[in-house]
């Protein structure tokens, strides 16, 4: 846990004249669960796309495990709000697509489907699944590559409250078992505080606040309330951490 897996130094991003990320500096340790929280349009998802290598920074450096990210980051996987499953393929085939389709890979897919509690849906097609089930498949697909870094771009935003809470619990369970470095983008402050060990507020295209979350798991609403209130004040009152 002591070593930094991801280092971001003086990163800026421009779209034409729009300065969408301003001098971002982060150090993320191996095994941390980090949340990037803030209102829509602040730059959270853009930063995640830079880490994933889906876009390039305008300047600055992003390095994972000591290697500068230049192009698609093969040591990370992204889970989006849109599950992006291939509708003409079964659940199992969505997990094994693009990989050597041997018995070992199919066994690994089945093991992951068990971990996300979808054992009986191996041969099902995405259209027959609920939104929560589809996101469980998307999570299992991301884990098939056993990435160093799991990137979650508002993957629970379209789910109902009960399904969302169950998915939060599942993601936390898998993170605790695997100790896989995880970065969650969310506009839900309670979700960030319930899940993450380190939280960054992204506001007006820069890091406005950061804090370590030492509340023991599982985290009740009462336990997360003080930090959630502090973060809401940062988001709403314009305070910037110095």
mmCIF file of C-alpha atoms in Angstrom:
data_model
loop_
_atom_site.group_PDB
_atom_site.id
_atom_site.type_symbol
_atom_site.label_atom_id
_atom_site.label_comp_id
_atom_site.label_asym_id
_atom_site.label_seq_id
_atom_site.Cartn_x
_atom_site.Cartn_y
_atom_site.Cartn_z
ATOM 1 C CA UNK A 1 0.000 0.000 0.000
ATOM 2 C CA UNK A 2 2.913 2.375 0.539
ATOM 3 C CA UNK A 3 3.995 2.586 -3.122
ATOM 4 C CA UNK A 4 2.352 4.912 -5.614
ATOM 5 C CA UNK A 5 0.774 3.064 -8.508
ATOM 6 C CA UNK A 6 -0.397 6.180 -10.323
ATOM 7 C CA UNK A 7 1.302 9.580 -10.454
ATOM 8 C CA UNK A 8 -0.233 12.619 -12.127
ATOM 9 C CA UNK A 9 1.943 15.725 -12.410
ATOM 10 C CA UNK A 10 0.859 19.150 -13.665
ATOM 11 C CA UNK A 11 -1.707 17.774 -16.087
ATOM 12 C CA UNK A 12 -3.781 20.175 -18.171
ATOM 13 C CA UNK A 13 -6.380 19.446 -20.801
ATOM 14 C CA UNK A 14 -7.752 21.831 -23.412
ATOM 15 C CA UNK A 15 -10.542 21.415 -25.927
ATOM 16 C CA UNK A 16 -9.834 24.319 -28.234
ATOM 17 C CA UNK A 17 -9.863 27.390 -25.978
ATOM 18 C CA UNK A 18 -11.685 25.587 -23.164
ATOM 19 C CA UNK A 19 -9.386 24.710 -20.240
ATOM 20 C CA UNK A 20 -11.149 21.620 -18.872
ATOM 21 C CA UNK A 21 -8.434 20.385 -16.464
ATOM 22 C CA UNK A 22 -6.091 22.777 -14.666
ATOM 23 C CA UNK A 23 -2.767 21.693 -13.188
ATOM 24 C CA UNK A 24 -3.895 18.331 -11.778
ATOM 25 C CA UNK A 25 -1.465 16.671 -9.344
ATOM 26 C CA UNK A 26 -2.316 13.319 -7.715
ATOM 27 C CA UNK A 27 -0.472 10.389 -6.186
ATOM 28 C CA UNK A 28 -2.550 7.225 -5.856
ATOM 29 C CA UNK A 29 -1.160 4.316 -3.886
ATOM 30 C CA UNK A 30 -1.453 0.686 -4.880
ATOM 31 C CA UNK A 31 -4.606 -0.812 -3.392
ATOM 32 C CA UNK A 32 -6.379 2.473 -2.692
ATOM 33 C CA UNK A 33 -10.034 3.101 -3.483
ATOM 34 C CA UNK A 34 -10.173 6.675 -4.740
ATOM 35 C CA UNK A 35 -13.281 8.728 -5.494
ATOM 36 C CA UNK A 36 -13.356 11.771 -7.774
ATOM 37 C CA UNK A 37 -16.499 13.606 -6.765
ATOM 38 C CA UNK A 38 -18.125 16.821 -7.924
ATOM 39 C CA UNK A 39 -20.847 18.314 -10.036
ATOM 40 C CA UNK A 40 -21.294 17.466 -13.700
ATOM 41 C CA UNK A 41 -18.977 19.287 -16.073
ATOM 42 C CA UNK A 42 -16.180 19.750 -13.551
ATOM 43 C CA UNK A 43 -13.661 17.510 -15.318
ATOM 44 C CA UNK A 44 -13.933 14.213 -13.415
ATOM 45 C CA UNK A 45 -14.687 11.965 -16.372
ATOM 46 C CA UNK A 46 -12.148 13.751 -18.552
ATOM 47 C CA UNK A 47 -9.448 12.985 -15.985
ATOM 48 C CA UNK A 48 -10.509 9.333 -15.926
ATOM 49 C CA UNK A 49 -10.290 9.165 -19.727
ATOM 50 C CA UNK A 50 -6.739 10.535 -19.573
ATOM 51 C CA UNK A 51 -5.761 7.875 -17.035
ATOM 52 C CA UNK A 52 -7.286 5.198 -19.268
ATOM 53 C CA UNK A 53 -5.375 6.540 -22.253
ATOM 54 C CA UNK A 54 -8.604 7.149 -24.177
ATOM 55 C CA UNK A 55 -7.473 10.756 -24.584
ATOM 56 C CA UNK A 56 -4.109 12.482 -24.244
ATOM 57 C CA UNK A 57 -3.287 15.264 -21.789
ATOM 58 C CA UNK A 58 -2.447 18.619 -23.376
ATOM 59 C CA UNK A 59 0.574 18.803 -21.094
ATOM 60 C CA UNK A 60 1.889 17.213 -17.919
ATOM 61 C CA UNK A 61 2.662 13.580 -17.102
ATOM 62 C CA UNK A 62 0.532 10.587 -16.120
ATOM 63 C CA UNK A 63 2.520 7.508 -15.120
ATOM 64 C CA UNK A 64 1.353 4.089 -13.919
ATOM 65 C CA UNK A 65 3.840 1.812 -12.169
ATOM 66 C CA UNK A 66 6.641 4.114 -13.299
ATOM 67 C CA UNK A 67 5.678 4.057 -16.982
ATOM 68 C CA UNK A 68 4.260 7.107 -18.745
ATOM 69 C CA UNK A 69 0.800 6.489 -20.183
ATOM 70 C CA UNK A 70 1.079 7.172 -23.896
ATOM 71 C CA UNK A 71 -1.878 5.766 -25.764
ATOM 72 C CA UNK A 72 -4.374 3.184 -24.549
ATOM 73 C CA UNK A 73 -3.561 2.031 -21.020
ATOM 74 C CA UNK A 74 -3.502 -1.767 -21.245
ATOM 75 C CA UNK A 75 -3.055 -2.115 -17.472
ATOM 76 C CA UNK A 76 -6.438 -0.557 -16.723
ATOM 77 C CA UNK A 77 -10.062 -1.324 -17.504
ATOM 78 C CA UNK A 78 -12.990 1.102 -17.571
ATOM 79 C CA UNK A 79 -16.564 0.455 -16.516
ATOM 80 C CA UNK A 80 -18.994 3.071 -17.854
ATOM 81 C CA UNK A 81 -22.563 4.044 -16.988
ATOM 82 C CA UNK A 82 -23.505 2.458 -20.318
ATOM 83 C CA UNK A 83 -22.614 -1.231 -19.908
ATOM 84 C CA UNK A 84 -21.509 -1.532 -23.581
ATOM 85 C CA UNK A 85 -22.283 -5.230 -23.767
ATOM 86 C CA UNK A 86 -22.469 -6.804 -27.208
ATOM 87 C CA UNK A 87 -26.176 -7.639 -27.634
ATOM 88 C CA UNK A 88 -25.648 -10.509 -30.083
ATOM 89 C CA UNK A 89 -23.382 -12.407 -27.662
ATOM 90 C CA UNK A 90 -24.199 -14.396 -24.559
ATOM 91 C CA UNK A 91 -23.033 -13.232 -21.150
ATOM 92 C CA UNK A 92 -20.121 -15.677 -21.173
ATOM 93 C CA UNK A 93 -19.113 -14.710 -24.710
ATOM 94 C CA UNK A 94 -19.122 -11.031 -23.726
ATOM 95 C CA UNK A 95 -16.552 -11.882 -21.074
ATOM 96 C CA UNK A 96 -14.319 -13.994 -23.303
ATOM 97 C CA UNK A 97 -14.630 -11.914 -26.498
ATOM 98 C CA UNK A 98 -11.255 -10.882 -27.901
ATOM 99 C CA UNK A 99 -9.383 -13.482 -25.893
ATOM 100 C CA UNK A 100 -8.249 -16.991 -26.679
ATOM 101 C CA UNK A 101 -11.493 -18.882 -26.241
ATOM 102 C CA UNK A 102 -10.120 -21.928 -24.501
ATOM 103 C CA UNK A 103 -11.381 -23.910 -21.528
ATOM 104 C CA UNK A 104 -9.260 -21.924 -19.082
ATOM 105 C CA UNK A 105 -10.706 -18.579 -20.174
ATOM 106 C CA UNK A 106 -14.247 -19.901 -20.093
ATOM 107 C CA UNK A 107 -13.638 -21.313 -16.625
ATOM 108 C CA UNK A 108 -12.342 -17.899 -15.516
ATOM 109 C CA UNK A 109 -15.462 -16.257 -16.940
ATOM 110 C CA UNK A 110 -17.643 -18.688 -15.027
ATOM 111 C CA UNK A 111 -15.714 -18.002 -11.816
ATOM 112 C CA UNK A 112 -16.206 -14.260 -12.208
ATOM 113 C CA UNK A 113 -19.889 -14.691 -12.960
ATOM 114 C CA UNK A 114 -20.117 -16.587 -9.686
ATOM 115 C CA UNK A 115 -18.366 -13.718 -7.893
ATOM 116 C CA UNK A 116 -20.918 -11.228 -9.245
ATOM 117 C CA UNK A 117 -23.777 -13.642 -8.444
ATOM 118 C CA UNK A 118 -24.797 -14.413 -12.022
ATOM 119 C CA UNK A 119 -23.968 -18.127 -12.240
ATOM 120 C CA UNK A 120 -27.258 -18.997 -13.863
ATOM 121 C CA UNK A 121 -26.992 -16.355 -16.583
ATOM 122 C CA UNK A 122 -23.973 -17.745 -18.454
ATOM 123 C CA UNK A 123 -25.939 -18.386 -21.656
ATOM 124 C CA UNK A 124 -28.320 -15.447 -21.335
ATOM 125 C CA UNK A 125 -28.255 -12.471 -23.697
ATOM 126 C CA UNK A 126 -28.005 -8.847 -22.507
ATOM 127 C CA UNK A 127 -31.548 -7.961 -23.602
ATOM 128 C CA UNK A 128 -32.938 -10.444 -21.076
ATOM 129 C CA UNK A 129 -31.086 -8.878 -18.121
ATOM 130 C CA UNK A 130 -32.053 -6.060 -15.791
ATOM 131 C CA UNK A 131 -29.927 -2.918 -15.594
ATOM 132 C CA UNK A 132 -28.243 -4.109 -12.418
ATOM 133 C CA UNK A 133 -27.493 -7.516 -13.902
ATOM 134 C CA UNK A 134 -26.003 -5.933 -17.012
ATOM 135 C CA UNK A 135 -23.693 -3.823 -14.857
ATOM 136 C CA UNK A 136 -22.623 -6.934 -12.963
ATOM 137 C CA UNK A 137 -21.667 -8.497 -16.309
ATOM 138 C CA UNK A 138 -19.779 -5.325 -17.239
ATOM 139 C CA UNK A 139 -17.904 -5.481 -13.935
ATOM 140 C CA UNK A 140 -16.994 -9.144 -14.469
ATOM 141 C CA UNK A 141 -15.813 -8.319 -17.993
ATOM 142 C CA UNK A 142 -13.534 -5.573 -16.645
ATOM 143 C CA UNK A 143 -12.055 -7.982 -14.122
ATOM 144 C CA UNK A 144 -11.344 -10.660 -16.759
ATOM 145 C CA UNK A 145 -8.130 -8.843 -17.649
ATOM 146 C CA UNK A 146 -7.028 -8.723 -13.990
ATOM 147 C CA UNK A 147 -6.009 -5.059 -14.450
ATOM 148 C CA UNK A 148 -3.757 -3.130 -12.100
ATOM 149 C CA UNK A 149 -6.269 -0.291 -12.157
ATOM 150 C CA UNK A 150 -10.074 -0.416 -12.273
ATOM 151 C CA UNK A 151 -11.693 2.812 -13.497
ATOM 152 C CA UNK A 152 -15.377 3.354 -12.743
ATOM 153 C CA UNK A 153 -17.014 6.200 -14.670
ATOM 154 C CA UNK A 154 -20.382 6.718 -12.949
ATOM 155 C CA UNK A 155 -21.300 3.054 -13.545
ATOM 156 C CA UNK A 156 -24.183 3.113 -11.065
ATOM 157 C CA UNK A 157 -25.780 6.388 -12.104
ATOM 158 C CA UNK A 158 -28.712 4.879 -14.009
ATOM 159 C CA UNK A 159 -29.661 2.283 -11.380
ATOM 160 C CA UNK A 160 -32.499 2.509 -8.877
ATOM 161 C CA UNK A 161 -31.540 3.195 -5.258
ATOM 162 C CA UNK A 162 -31.750 -0.394 -4.000
ATOM 163 C CA UNK A 163 -29.842 -1.876 -6.945
ATOM 164 C CA UNK A 164 -27.263 0.901 -6.647
ATOM 165 C CA UNK A 165 -26.622 0.096 -2.983
ATOM 166 C CA UNK A 166 -26.248 -3.610 -3.778
ATOM 167 C CA UNK A 167 -23.755 -2.794 -6.526
ATOM 168 C CA UNK A 168 -21.804 -0.570 -4.145
ATOM 169 C CA UNK A 169 -21.553 -3.473 -1.725
ATOM 170 C CA UNK A 170 -20.465 -5.864 -4.480
ATOM 171 C CA UNK A 171 -17.764 -3.516 -5.789
ATOM 172 C CA UNK A 172 -16.454 -2.976 -2.263
ATOM 173 C CA UNK A 173 -16.412 -6.711 -1.600
ATOM 174 C CA UNK A 174 -14.399 -7.406 -4.753
ATOM 175 C CA UNK A 175 -12.030 -4.508 -4.014
ATOM 176 C CA UNK A 176 -11.412 -5.766 -0.476
ATOM 177 C CA UNK A 177 -10.752 -9.292 -1.729
ATOM 178 C CA UNK A 178 -8.475 -8.251 -4.582
ATOM 179 C CA UNK A 179 -6.964 -5.021 -3.216
ATOM 180 C CA UNK A 180 -7.097 -3.701 -6.777
ATOM 181 C CA UNK A 181 -6.471 0.021 -7.113
ATOM 182 C CA UNK A 182 -9.832 1.542 -7.984
ATOM 183 C CA UNK A 183 -10.883 5.029 -9.082
ATOM 184 C CA UNK A 184 -14.576 5.931 -8.986
ATOM 185 C CA UNK A 185 -16.055 8.993 -10.684
ATOM 186 C CA UNK A 186 -19.354 10.046 -9.121
ATOM 187 C CA UNK A 187 -21.454 13.132 -8.434
ATOM 188 C CA UNK A 188 -23.023 11.341 -5.434
ATOM 189 C CA UNK A 189 -21.183 12.541 -2.315
ATOM 190 C CA UNK A 190 -22.634 9.826 -0.084
ATOM 191 C CA UNK A 191 -21.530 7.148 -2.554
ATOM 192 C CA UNK A 192 -17.993 8.557 -2.572
ATOM 193 C CA UNK A 193 -17.754 8.626 1.215
ATOM 194 C CA UNK A 194 -19.400 5.227 1.627
ATOM 195 C CA UNK A 195 -16.919 3.533 -0.710
ATOM 196 C CA UNK A 196 -13.591 5.332 -0.979
ATOM 197 C CA UNK A 197 -10.475 5.452 1.179
ATOM 198 C CA UNK A 198 -9.325 8.697 -0.471
ATOM 199 C CA UNK A 199 -11.581 11.391 -1.899
ATOM 200 C CA UNK A 200 -10.838 14.284 -4.255
ATOM 201 C CA UNK A 201 -13.333 17.031 -5.030
ATOM 202 C CA UNK A 202 -13.018 18.103 -8.667
ATOM 203 C CA UNK A 203 -14.550 21.538 -9.076
ATOM 204 C CA UNK A 204 -14.179 24.142 -11.801
ATOM 205 C CA UNK A 205 -11.696 21.859 -13.588
ATOM 206 C CA UNK A 206 -9.236 21.542 -10.708
ATOM 207 C CA UNK A 207 -8.732 19.666 -7.451
ATOM 208 C CA UNK A 208 -10.543 21.766 -4.853
ATOM 209 C CA UNK A 209 -10.201 19.459 -1.828
ATOM 210 C CA UNK A 210 -8.809 16.083 -0.802
ATOM 211 C CA UNK A 211 -9.203 13.940 2.268
ATOM 212 C CA UNK A 212 -8.507 10.474 3.636
ATOM 213 C CA UNK A 213 -11.508 8.443 4.773
ATOM 214 C CA UNK A 214 -10.673 6.311 7.818
ATOM 215 C CA UNK A 215 -14.228 5.268 8.709
ATOM 216 C CA UNK A 216 -14.397 1.504 9.201
ATOM 217 C CA UNK A 217 -16.378 -0.661 6.774
ATOM 218 C CA UNK A 218 -19.268 -1.266 6.504
ATOM 219 C CA UNK A 219 -20.107 2.444 6.663
ATOM 220 C CA UNK A 220 -23.506 3.488 7.961
ATOM 221 C CA UNK A 221 -25.276 6.687 6.922
ATOM 222 C CA UNK A 222 -24.542 8.179 10.352
ATOM 223 C CA UNK A 223 -20.839 7.278 10.073
ATOM 224 C CA UNK A 224 -20.378 8.944 6.690
ATOM 225 C CA UNK A 225 -22.438 12.046 7.490
ATOM 226 C CA UNK A 226 -19.635 14.307 8.857
ATOM 227 C CA UNK A 227 -17.297 13.866 5.876
ATOM 228 C CA UNK A 228 -20.197 14.017 3.419
ATOM 229 C CA UNK A 229 -21.293 17.318 4.940
ATOM 230 C CA UNK A 230 -17.760 18.724 4.707
ATOM 231 C CA UNK A 231 -17.492 17.751 1.047
ATOM 232 C CA UNK A 232 -20.906 19.234 0.228
ATOM 233 C CA UNK A 233 -19.756 22.512 1.767
ATOM 234 C CA UNK A 234 -16.676 22.488 -0.464
ATOM 235 C CA UNK A 235 -18.752 21.808 -3.564
ATOM 236 C CA UNK A 236 -21.362 24.446 -2.779
ATOM 237 C CA UNK A 237 -19.556 27.312 -1.029
ATOM 238 C CA UNK A 238 -16.516 27.779 -3.253
ATOM 239 C CA UNK A 239 -13.854 26.876 -0.676
ATOM 240 C CA UNK A 240 -10.594 25.685 -2.237
ATOM 241 C CA UNK A 241 -8.094 23.681 -0.208
ATOM 242 C CA UNK A 242 -4.691 25.336 -0.120
#
